[in-house]
Coordinates of C-alpha atoms in Angstrom, one line a residue:
M335 CA 16.1 -62.5 46.5
K336 CA 19.4 -63.1 49.0
I337 CA 19.8 -61.0 51.7
V338 CA 23.1 -61.4 54.3
S339 CA 23.4 -60.0 57.3
Y340 CA 27.3 -59.4 58.0
N341 CA 29.4 -58.1 60.2
L342 CA 33.0 -57.6 59.2
R343 CA 34.9 -57.7 62.2
Y344 CA 36.3 -53.9 62.6
D345 CA 40.0 -53.1 61.4
T346 CA 42.7 -53.7 63.8
P347 CA 46.1 -54.8 64.4
Q348 CA 45.2 -56.8 67.3
D349 CA 43.5 -59.5 64.9
G350 CA 47.0 -60.1 63.2
E351 CA 47.0 -62.1 60.4
Q352 CA 42.6 -61.9 60.1
Q353 CA 42.7 -58.5 60.2
F354 CA 40.5 -57.1 57.9
I355 CA 43.5 -55.9 55.4
H356 CA 44.2 -58.9 54.7
R357 CA 40.4 -59.9 54.7
L358 CA 40.0 -58.0 52.2
P359 CA 40.3 -59.5 49.1
Y360 CA 38.3 -63.0 50.4
V361 CA 36.1 -60.8 51.2
L362 CA 35.1 -59.0 48.0
A363 CA 35.4 -62.4 46.1
R364 CA 33.2 -64.0 48.0
I365 CA 30.6 -61.3 47.9
K366 CA 31.2 -61.3 44.4
E367 CA 30.7 -65.1 44.1
E368 CA 27.4 -64.8 45.9
A369 CA 25.8 -62.2 44.2
P370 CA 23.8 -61.0 47.0
D371 CA 20.8 -58.8 46.4
V372 CA 21.0 -56.8 49.9
I373 CA 23.6 -56.4 52.1
G374 CA 23.8 -55.3 56.2
F375 CA 26.9 -54.9 57.0
Q376 CA 28.2 -54.0 60.8
E377 CA 31.2 -52.5 62.1
A378 CA 32.3 -50.7 59.1
L379 CA 35.2 -48.0 59.7
Q380 CA 35.5 -45.1 57.2
H381 CA 38.7 -46.7 55.3
M382 CA 36.3 -50.1 55.1
R383 CA 33.3 -48.7 53.9
E384 CA 35.8 -47.1 51.0
A385 CA 37.1 -50.2 50.0
L386 CA 33.8 -51.7 50.0
R387 CA 32.5 -49.1 47.6
D388 CA 36.1 -48.9 45.7
G389 CA 35.7 -53.1 45.0
L390 CA 32.0 -53.7 44.5
D391 CA 31.2 -52.1 41.3
E392 CA 27.9 -53.7 41.3
Y393 CA 27.0 -52.5 44.8
Y394 CA 25.5 -48.8 45.2
I395 CA 26.5 -48.4 49.4
V396 CA 24.7 -46.1 52.1
G397 CA 24.9 -45.4 55.2
G398 CA 27.2 -43.5 57.7
G399 CA 29.1 -43.7 60.7
R400 CA 28.2 -43.5 64.5
D401 CA 29.9 -41.3 66.3
A402 CA 28.8 -37.4 66.4
D403 CA 31.1 -36.7 63.2
R404 CA 29.6 -39.2 62.0
F405 CA 32.8 -41.6 61.1
G406 CA 33.5 -44.1 62.9
E407 CA 31.7 -47.9 63.1
S408 CA 28.9 -47.9 60.8
S409 CA 25.7 -50.1 59.8
I410 CA 26.2 -49.7 56.1
I411 CA 23.6 -51.2 53.2
A412 CA 24.4 -52.7 50.1
F413 CA 22.4 -53.5 47.4
R414 CA 22.7 -53.9 43.3
K415 CA 23.0 -51.7 41.3
E416 CA 21.3 -53.1 38.3
K417 CA 18.1 -54.4 40.2
Y418 CA 17.1 -51.5 42.8
N419 CA 15.7 -48.2 42.5
L420 CA 16.6 -46.4 46.4
N421 CA 13.7 -44.3 47.0
E422 CA 14.7 -43.2 51.0
C423 CA 17.7 -43.9 53.3
D424 CA 17.4 -43.0 56.9
T425 CA 19.9 -43.1 59.7
F426 CA 19.2 -42.8 63.1
W427 CA 20.8 -42.9 66.5
L428 CA 19.6 -45.6 69.1
S429 CA 18.6 -43.7 71.5
P430 CA 16.0 -41.5 73.2
T431 CA 16.6 -38.4 70.5
P432 CA 17.4 -40.6 67.8
Y433 CA 18.0 -37.7 65.0
V434 CA 21.3 -36.2 67.4
P435 CA 24.7 -37.9 66.2
G436 CA 26.8 -40.0 68.9
S437 CA 24.0 -40.2 70.8
R438 CA 23.3 -43.1 73.6
F439 CA 21.2 -44.2 76.2
P440 CA 21.8 -43.0 79.6
E441 CA 22.1 -45.7 81.3
D442 CA 23.3 -49.3 81.4
Q443 CA 25.0 -48.8 77.8
S444 CA 28.8 -48.7 77.0
T445 CA 30.7 -45.8 75.0
C446 CA 30.0 -46.8 72.1
P447 CA 27.1 -44.7 69.9
R448 CA 24.2 -47.6 68.0
A449 CA 23.1 -46.3 64.9
C450 CA 20.7 -47.8 62.5
T451 CA 20.8 -47.5 58.8
M452 CA 17.2 -47.4 57.0
I453 CA 16.4 -48.2 53.2
S454 CA 13.5 -48.3 51.2
L455 CA 14.2 -49.9 47.3
T456 CA 12.0 -50.6 44.8
D457 CA 12.9 -53.3 42.0
T458 CA 13.0 -52.4 38.7
K459 CA 11.5 -55.1 36.8
T460 CA 8.8 -56.5 39.5
G461 CA 8.1 -52.7 41.0
K462 CA 7.5 -54.0 44.5
T463 CA 9.1 -52.1 47.0
F464 CA 10.1 -53.1 50.5
A465 CA 12.4 -51.6 53.4
V466 CA 15.8 -52.5 54.7
Y467 CA 16.7 -51.9 58.3
N468 CA 20.5 -52.5 59.3
L469 CA 21.9 -52.3 62.9
H470 CA 24.3 -52.9 65.1
T471 CA 22.7 -52.9 69.0
D472 CA 25.4 -52.4 72.8
H473 CA 27.9 -55.4 73.4
E474 CA 27.8 -54.4 77.1
G475 CA 24.1 -53.2 78.3
V476 CA 21.2 -55.4 78.6
I477 CA 18.7 -52.7 79.2
A478 CA 20.3 -50.5 76.6
R479 CA 19.5 -53.2 74.0
K480 CA 16.0 -54.1 75.1
R481 CA 15.3 -50.2 74.9
S482 CA 16.4 -50.3 71.5
S483 CA 14.6 -53.3 70.5
E484 CA 11.4 -51.1 71.8
E485 CA 12.6 -48.4 69.6
L486 CA 13.0 -50.1 66.4
L487 CA 9.3 -51.2 67.2
E488 CA 8.1 -47.9 67.2
R489 CA 10.3 -46.5 64.3
I490 CA 8.5 -49.5 62.4
R491 CA 5.2 -48.7 63.1
A492 CA 5.4 -45.2 62.5
D493 CA 7.1 -46.5 59.2
K494 CA 4.3 -48.6 58.4
A495 CA 1.8 -45.9 59.0
R496 CA 3.5 -43.6 56.7
R497 CA 4.0 -45.9 53.7
D498 CA 2.9 -49.3 54.4
L499 CA 5.5 -51.8 52.8
P500 CA 7.0 -55.1 53.5
F501 CA 10.2 -55.1 55.3
L502 CA 14.0 -56.7 56.5
M503 CA 16.1 -56.0 59.4
T504 CA 19.6 -57.2 59.7
G505 CA 21.7 -56.8 62.5
D506 CA 24.5 -57.8 64.9
F507 CA 22.1 -58.3 68.3
N508 CA 25.0 -59.2 70.4
T509 CA 22.9 -61.3 72.6
L510 CA 21.2 -65.1 72.4
P511 CA 17.7 -66.2 70.4
D512 CA 16.6 -67.1 74.0
A513 CA 17.2 -63.0 75.5
E514 CA 14.3 -60.7 76.7
E515 CA 15.4 -58.0 73.8
I516 CA 15.0 -60.6 71.6
K517 CA 11.9 -61.8 72.9
I518 CA 10.6 -58.4 72.4
L519 CA 10.9 -58.4 68.6
K520 CA 9.3 -62.1 68.7
E521 CA 6.4 -60.9 70.6
A522 CA 6.0 -58.0 68.1
G523 CA 5.3 -60.5 65.2
L524 CA 9.0 -60.8 64.0
R525 CA 10.3 -63.7 62.9
D526 CA 14.5 -65.0 62.5
L527 CA 14.5 -66.1 59.1
A528 CA 17.8 -67.9 60.2
E529 CA 16.5 -69.3 63.1
G530 CA 18.3 -72.7 64.1
C531 CA 21.0 -71.8 61.7
G532 CA 23.3 -72.4 65.2
G533 CA 26.3 -70.2 66.3
T534 CA 26.9 -67.0 64.6
F535 CA 30.3 -65.6 66.4
H536 CA 33.1 -68.3 66.8
G537 CA 36.2 -65.3 67.6
F538 CA 38.5 -66.7 64.0
G539 CA 38.0 -70.0 64.6
K540 CA 38.1 -69.9 68.6
F541 CA 35.0 -72.0 69.4
G542 CA 36.1 -74.4 66.1
E543 CA 35.9 -74.3 62.2
D544 CA 32.5 -76.1 62.7
F545 CA 31.3 -73.0 64.4
G546 CA 27.4 -73.4 62.9
N547 CA 27.5 -75.8 65.8
T548 CA 27.9 -73.4 68.2
K549 CA 24.6 -72.6 68.8
N550 CA 25.5 -70.4 72.3
Y551 CA 26.7 -67.8 70.4
K552 CA 23.7 -67.3 67.7
I553 CA 24.1 -63.2 67.8
D554 CA 23.3 -62.1 64.6
Y555 CA 20.0 -62.3 63.0
I556 CA 17.7 -61.4 59.8
F557 CA 13.9 -60.2 60.9
A558 CA 10.9 -60.1 59.2
P559 CA 7.1 -60.1 59.6
F560 CA 5.6 -63.8 59.6
E561 CA 4.4 -62.8 56.1
V562 CA 7.5 -63.1 54.6
K563 CA 8.7 -66.0 53.1
S564 CA 12.1 -68.1 53.8
K565 CA 13.6 -70.3 50.9
G566 CA 16.3 -71.6 53.5
F567 CA 20.1 -70.3 55.3
R568 CA 23.1 -70.4 55.1
L569 CA 26.4 -69.4 57.3
W570 CA 29.2 -68.5 55.3
K571 CA 31.3 -70.4 57.8
E572 CA 34.2 -71.5 55.4
K573 CA 37.9 -70.5 55.1
R574 CA 40.1 -69.6 52.4
D575 CA 44.0 -69.8 52.4
G576 CA 43.8 -69.6 56.4
L577 CA 41.4 -66.9 57.1
F578 CA 38.0 -66.3 58.0
L579 CA 35.1 -64.4 56.2
S580 CA 35.0 -62.1 59.8
D581 CA 35.2 -63.1 63.5

């Protein structure tokens, strides 16, 4: 199975030639070329979700916005229509009240709510079922990120008790591999399947085109329990016609 964690970078005119509206054809083409089985997107606004749904006929795309009205940025998940059946889909907020839309941790968090999309899928050929969690944690609050890690683990334990499934977790965690909020996940028995991949944030080439060597800026992860085996990983770090796939 090929799984991708993909922060799209939200659509804003301040990005100039790298604005999402300009990158969209490249984004769609690259996904079609790579043909991932599952994609965890972050920073997808409503019109971006609609553009992805219109342009990626091979996928179902599920999940909604993080704001109180269920619009705004989202951490949506795409999966291949012909390969999987959807059993379950849930959105919960990273907060003391996970089912109050738009809710946040009361201390040390930015003004942005943060949410997680969870799905379970069954492979239509093998009959094997697994879960995927996709999220984007706070960019300012260290305490909020720690509490998000703790809440995620509580949710995973509850899901495991309810229906014991293998799982994967994709996300932009807005923090480096040696941060406490990442150690919390690793000490609970999770490992980063892309450990050692190098930097994942480059600011549209600000840190150099070969940003895979910018190790200090790895903030994106694919976590799984230790029993999940990986055949390898790769960064999408190429440019096309001067455009990056994201920042």
